[in-house]
Structures are given as structure tokens and as C-alpha cells.
């Protein structure tokens, strides 16, 4: 006799999975804020980046806990995290790894590959713009292809694999700014501002005592991988898809009459893909199971600002990337 109960629908499975994952993410968010005071937007941006399966570029002056944030993310999310300090003399092999000649007990010689620090689940590339373009390219190629090739042999990177790179906006002498095509590899640019007064007071009280509060693990690697798969399954309404297309296409030269002559170059389809993933991740971060146009508005700046450039005339008139994106956002409201 066949059961009269209806089979569990795919939507119900997604909702149950989303509820469980949202609770885990909420716990991870709280664990991070127990160590990183203030900086809610920065923490959310980093979590959205990881939930989307992408890489992030953290831009801020020294001393704003960018390194501390990455270390905390590694512990809270249960990831193998490593840090590389980029310097002008850093070579690609210092990141990727290299072959060494070894002699066995039988007297035979053979090459063995020694993995570099890139073989981590979460890599912090500190001050990425201080390294030469050759080293930057080696890292960014691995970020795109998720494997490295050494002496003709392919070595796959671990899963998940994320890079959070930092960049100092003040120190430009002796640096190598990332080319536009390589900036596009980063899902988001996360600007790290100074903390507000209350957050800085908490920093003073909690970090200058005998003991500091250590971060605690709230998720595992498998939990994060499941969350990333769930993000790609969350439904996106037609209105949100149209809002993403309207925003990205309006950010290109000649798309809007009111911005004629102001945009030198704009975002390609990778920006639309980034928004499609990031709005879902933001919705899940806030306990919702479907994104809205408000998510598109909230993520417009971090997704677009490193994928656009203004003309000289626009800069001379005092226009900024942030101001232009704000005007673009109003077109999808």
C-alpha cells in the first residue's frame, strides 16, 4: 500500500538546510565579534566573501586588525590558515613551493616537491602590492585556477581555498599596484575604516591586560563547504536578477547619459557573477533564504569599486568612484 504522505520537496530540504546553516553562521559571527571589536561591516564582508567561495581584498591603514581578523576567521571556521608577508624580493617559489634534490639511502637522487604556504585553506597575503608583478601573477593565477604547476607537474590546492589580501592605501612608494585584470579576481574590496570611539575603548580594555580572549571554533571545514553549496542553491527572484544586470551594465562607459565621459572602464560579467553569489550569501548571513534588491544596493560598493575607473576629466571635477556608484545605485531603486 502506497503512503498518502507527500514526498519532501526540494524547497523544504533547502529551507531545513538553510535554517541549520544560518544558525552556524550566526554562531561564527558572534565568535568573531568576541575577538574583533566593532568593524561589523568588515566582518560581514569577509564572511560573505568566504560563503560565496571567493577571495577578498582588505584595504586599510596599518594597525586596524586586518591580520587579526584573518587569523580569527581561520580558527572560528576551522580552516588551515597561513600568512605570507609580501616584500619586493619575494619570489613565486616562496609562495607556490619548489623542487629539491634529495638522495635516498640507496644512493639514488630524485626531486621532491616542497609545498609552499599557498597550500592552505585560508591564505593571508599581507601587503600584496609590495611584491613584484611576477609574484603577484603567480598568486593570482592560482586563485583563479585553484592549482599550481611546478616543473610541469600539476598540484591541486586544498578545498576550500581562499585568499584574503591586504593593501595599505597610504604607502605607495616602492609598491606595485595590482593591474585591473588581476583586481577582477577578487570578489570584493573590503575597506577597513578606523574603529569608532566605543569599539576603540573596548580594544584598549581587552587587549592590554594580562590575558586576551582567544577565538573559539564555531564551524568546521565541512560546514563551510556545505554553506557554500547552499549559497548556490538559494533562489534568486527575477527582480533581483534584473537589478544586478541594471547596476552592472549602467557602470560601463556610455551606458548612462548623466555619467557620459566620467567612466573610463567598467565591470565585466564577473561582477554580475560576484553579485549573484554575494547577495545570496548576505541573505543567508542575515537569516533569510532569498536575497532582495536591498542586498544588491548594500553590496554595490564592495563589488564594483575595484572594477571601475574614472576618466581624468571626472577626477579633475572632483568625482569619486564611491560617488559614481552611489548615483548608479539610485538608478535601480
Coordinates of C-alpha atoms in Angstrom, one line a residue, residues 47-313:
X47 CA 32.1 36.2 5.8
X48 CA 30.2 37.0 2.6
X49 CA 33.3 36.6 0.6
X50 CA 34.1 33.2 2.1
X51 CA 30.5 32.0 1.9
X52 CA 30.5 32.9 -1.8
X53 CA 33.6 30.9 -2.3
X54 CA 35.6 33.9 -3.4
X55 CA 38.7 36.0 -2.4
X56 CA 38.7 39.4 -0.7
X57 CA 40.9 42.5 -0.8
X58 CA 41.2 44.2 2.5
X59 CA 42.2 47.9 2.2
X60 CA 43.1 49.9 5.2
X61 CA 46.0 51.6 7.1
X62 CA 48.2 49.6 9.4
X63 CA 47.0 48.7 12.9
X64 CA 43.3 48.1 12.1
X65 CA 43.4 44.4 13.0
X66 CA 43.3 43.1 9.4
X67 CA 45.8 40.3 10.3
X68 CA 43.9 39.6 13.5
X69 CA 40.7 39.2 11.5
X70 CA 42.1 36.7 9.1
X71 CA 43.7 34.7 12.0
X72 CA 40.3 34.7 13.8
X73 CA 38.4 33.6 10.7
X74 CA 40.7 30.7 10.3
X75 CA 40.1 29.5 13.9
X76 CA 36.4 30.2 14.0
X77 CA 35.7 28.5 10.7
X78 CA 38.1 25.6 11.3
X79 CA 40.4 26.4 8.4
X80 CA 44.1 25.8 8.0
X81 CA 45.2 29.5 7.8
X82 CA 48.6 30.8 6.9
X83 CA 50.1 34.2 6.4
X84 CA 52.7 35.5 3.9
X85 CA 54.3 38.9 4.3
X86 CA 54.8 40.2 0.8
X87 CA 58.0 42.1 0.1
X88 CA 59.8 43.3 -3.1
X89 CA 62.2 40.4 -3.1
X90 CA 59.5 37.7 -2.6
X91 CA 59.7 35.1 -5.4
X92 CA 56.9 33.0 -6.9
X93 CA 58.6 29.8 -5.4
X94 CA 58.4 31.4 -2.0
X95 CA 54.6 31.1 -2.3
X96 CA 54.0 28.2 -4.6
X97 CA 56.8 25.9 -3.4
X98 CA 59.8 24.4 -5.2
X99 CA 61.6 21.1 -6.0
X100 CA 64.6 20.0 -4.0
X101 CA 67.1 17.3 -5.0
X102 CA 67.3 14.5 -2.4
X103 CA 69.4 11.5 -2.2
X104 CA 67.9 8.2 -0.9
X105 CA 69.6 5.7 1.4
X106 CA 70.3 3.6 -1.8
X107 CA 72.3 6.5 -3.2
X108 CA 69.7 7.5 -5.8
X109 CA 68.9 11.1 -6.4
X110 CA 65.4 12.4 -7.1
X111 CA 63.4 15.6 -7.0
X112 CA 60.8 16.1 -4.3
X113 CA 58.2 19.0 -4.3
X114 CA 58.1 21.0 -1.2
X115 CA 54.7 22.7 -0.9
X116 CA 54.7 26.5 -0.3
X117 CA 52.4 28.4 2.0
X118 CA 49.8 28.7 -0.7
X119 CA 48.7 25.1 0.1
X120 CA 46.4 26.4 2.9
X121 CA 42.6 26.7 3.1
X122 CA 42.9 30.4 4.1
X123 CA 45.9 32.4 2.9
X124 CA 46.6 35.9 4.1
X125 CA 48.6 37.8 1.5
X126 CA 49.8 40.7 3.6
X127 CA 50.5 43.9 1.7
X128 CA 50.2 42.2 -1.7
X129 CA 51.1 45.4 -3.6
X130 CA 54.6 45.3 -2.2
X131 CA 55.5 42.2 -4.2
X132 CA 56.7 42.3 -7.8
X133 CA 54.2 41.7 -10.6
X134 CA 55.7 38.3 -11.3
X135 CA 55.0 37.1 -7.8
X136 CA 51.5 38.7 -7.8
X137 CA 50.7 37.0 -11.0
X138 CA 51.8 33.6 -9.6
X139 CA 49.4 34.0 -6.7
X140 CA 46.5 35.4 -8.7
X141 CA 46.8 32.6 -11.3
X142 CA 46.5 30.1 -8.5
X143 CA 43.5 32.0 -7.1
X144 CA 41.7 31.7 -10.5
X145 CA 42.7 28.1 -11.4
X146 CA 42.9 26.5 -7.9
X147 CA 46.1 24.6 -8.8
X148 CA 49.8 25.4 -9.3
X149 CA 52.2 24.0 -11.9
X150 CA 55.8 23.4 -10.9
X151 CA 58.3 21.7 -13.2
X152 CA 55.5 20.6 -15.5
X153 CA 53.6 18.8 -12.7
X154 CA 50.1 20.0 -11.5
X155 CA 49.4 20.2 -7.8
X156 CA 45.8 20.9 -6.8
X157 CA 45.1 23.4 -3.9
X158 CA 43.1 22.3 -0.9
X159 CA 39.3 22.8 -0.7
X160 CA 38.1 25.3 0.2
X161 CA 40.8 27.7 -0.9
X162 CA 40.5 31.4 -0.1
X163 CA 42.9 34.4 -0.3
X164 CA 42.3 37.5 1.8
X165 CA 44.9 40.0 0.7
X166 CA 45.7 43.3 2.4
X167 CA 46.7 46.6 0.9
X168 CA 47.9 49.8 2.5
X169 CA 46.3 52.7 0.7
X170 CA 48.8 55.3 2.1
X171 CA 52.1 53.8 1.3
X172 CA 52.5 53.9 -2.5
X173 CA 56.3 54.5 -2.9
X174 CA 58.0 51.2 -3.7
X175 CA 54.8 49.3 -4.4
X176 CA 53.4 47.6 -7.4
X177 CA 49.6 48.4 -7.8
X178 CA 47.6 45.4 -8.9
X179 CA 46.6 45.5 -12.6
X180 CA 42.9 45.8 -13.4
X181 CA 42.7 42.3 -14.7
X182 CA 44.1 40.9 -11.5
X183 CA 42.0 43.1 -9.3
X184 CA 39.0 41.5 -11.0
X185 CA 40.0 38.2 -9.4
X186 CA 38.9 39.5 -6.1
X187 CA 35.2 39.0 -5.3
X188 CA 35.0 42.1 -3.1
X189 CA 37.1 45.0 -2.0
X190 CA 36.5 45.5 1.8
X191 CA 37.6 48.9 3.1
X192 CA 38.7 48.8 6.7
X193 CA 37.9 52.1 8.5
X194 CA 39.1 53.4 11.9
X195 CA 37.1 51.9 14.8
X196 CA 34.5 54.2 16.5
X197 CA 35.2 55.5 20.0
X198 CA 33.3 52.8 21.8
X199 CA 35.0 50.0 19.9
X200 CA 38.4 51.5 20.4
X201 CA 37.7 51.8 24.2
X202 CA 36.9 48.0 24.2
X203 CA 40.1 47.4 22.3
X204 CA 42.1 49.3 25.0
X205 CA 40.4 47.4 27.9
X206 CA 40.5 43.9 26.5
X207 CA 43.9 43.8 24.7
X208 CA 46.2 45.4 27.2
X209 CA 45.6 43.2 30.1
X210 CA 47.3 40.0 31.3
X211 CA 45.2 37.7 29.1
X212 CA 43.4 38.1 25.8
X213 CA 40.2 36.3 24.9
X214 CA 41.1 33.6 22.4
X215 CA 38.8 32.9 19.5
X216 CA 36.7 29.7 19.6
X217 CA 35.8 27.4 16.7
X218 CA 32.2 27.6 15.6
X219 CA 32.2 25.8 12.3
X220 CA 34.2 23.1 10.6
X221 CA 35.6 22.9 7.0
X222 CA 32.7 20.7 6.0
X223 CA 30.2 23.2 7.5
X224 CA 31.7 25.9 5.3
X225 CA 31.7 23.8 2.2
X226 CA 28.1 22.9 2.8
X227 CA 27.3 26.6 3.3
X228 CA 29.0 27.4 0.0
X229 CA 27.0 24.8 -1.8
X230 CA 23.8 26.1 -0.2
X231 CA 24.5 29.6 -1.3
X232 CA 24.5 28.5 -4.9
X233 CA 21.1 26.7 -4.4
X234 CA 19.3 29.6 -2.8
X235 CA 16.6 31.0 -5.2
X236 CA 17.1 34.5 -6.7
X237 CA 14.0 36.3 -7.9
X238 CA 13.7 37.8 -11.3
X239 CA 13.6 41.4 -9.9
X240 CA 16.9 40.8 -8.1
X241 CA 18.5 39.4 -11.3
X242 CA 17.3 42.5 -13.2
X243 CA 18.6 44.8 -10.5
X244 CA 22.0 43.2 -10.8
X245 CA 22.0 43.5 -14.6
X246 CA 20.8 47.1 -14.4
X247 CA 23.5 48.1 -12.0
X248 CA 26.5 46.4 -13.7
X249 CA 25.5 47.4 -17.2
X250 CA 24.9 51.0 -16.1
X251 CA 28.5 51.1 -14.7
X252 CA 30.0 50.8 -18.1
X253 CA 31.2 53.7 -20.3
X254 CA 28.4 55.4 -22.3
X255 CA 25.6 53.4 -20.6
X256 CA 24.0 56.4 -18.8
X257 CA 23.8 59.9 -20.3
X258 CA 24.2 61.6 -16.9
X259 CA 27.6 59.9 -16.5
X260 CA 28.8 60.4 -20.0
X261 CA 32.5 60.9 -20.1
X262 CA 33.1 60.1 -16.5
X263 CA 33.7 56.3 -16.6
X264 CA 36.9 55.2 -18.3
X265 CA 36.2 51.5 -18.0
X266 CA 33.7 49.4 -16.1
X267 CA 32.9 46.0 -14.7
X268 CA 32.5 42.9 -16.9
X269 CA 30.3 39.8 -16.4
X270 CA 32.5 38.6 -13.5
X271 CA 31.0 41.5 -11.5
X272 CA 27.5 40.2 -12.2
X273 CA 28.5 36.7 -11.2
X274 CA 30.0 38.1 -8.0
X275 CA 26.8 39.9 -7.1
X276 CA 24.7 36.9 -7.8
X277 CA 26.7 34.9 -5.2
X278 CA 27.2 37.7 -2.7
X279 CA 23.6 38.7 -2.4
X280 CA 22.7 35.1 -1.6
X281 CA 25.5 34.9 0.9
X282 CA 24.4 38.2 2.5
X283 CA 20.8 36.9 2.8
X284 CA 21.9 33.7 4.5
X285 CA 24.2 35.7 6.8
X286 CA 21.1 37.6 8.0
X287 CA 18.9 34.5 8.3
X288 CA 17.0 35.0 5.1
X289 CA 16.6 32.3 2.4
X290 CA 16.3 34.6 -0.6
X291 CA 18.0 37.8 -1.5
X292 CA 16.3 41.1 -2.2
X293 CA 17.2 44.3 -4.1
X294 CA 18.4 45.8 -0.8
X295 CA 21.2 43.2 -0.9
X296 CA 22.2 44.4 -4.3
X297 CA 22.3 48.0 -3.0
X298 CA 24.3 47.1 0.0
X299 CA 26.9 45.2 -2.0
X300 CA 27.3 47.6 -4.9
X301 CA 30.3 49.4 -3.5
X302 CA 32.5 46.5 -2.4
X303 CA 31.7 44.5 -5.6
X304 CA 32.2 47.4 -8.1
X305 CA 34.7 49.9 -6.7
X306 CA 37.8 47.8 -7.7
X307 CA 36.3 47.0 -11.1
X308 CA 35.9 50.6 -12.3
X309 CA 38.0 53.6 -13.1
X310 CA 37.1 57.3 -13.7
X311 CA 38.3 59.4 -16.6
X312 CA 40.9 62.2 -15.9
X313 CA 38.2 64.8 -16.6

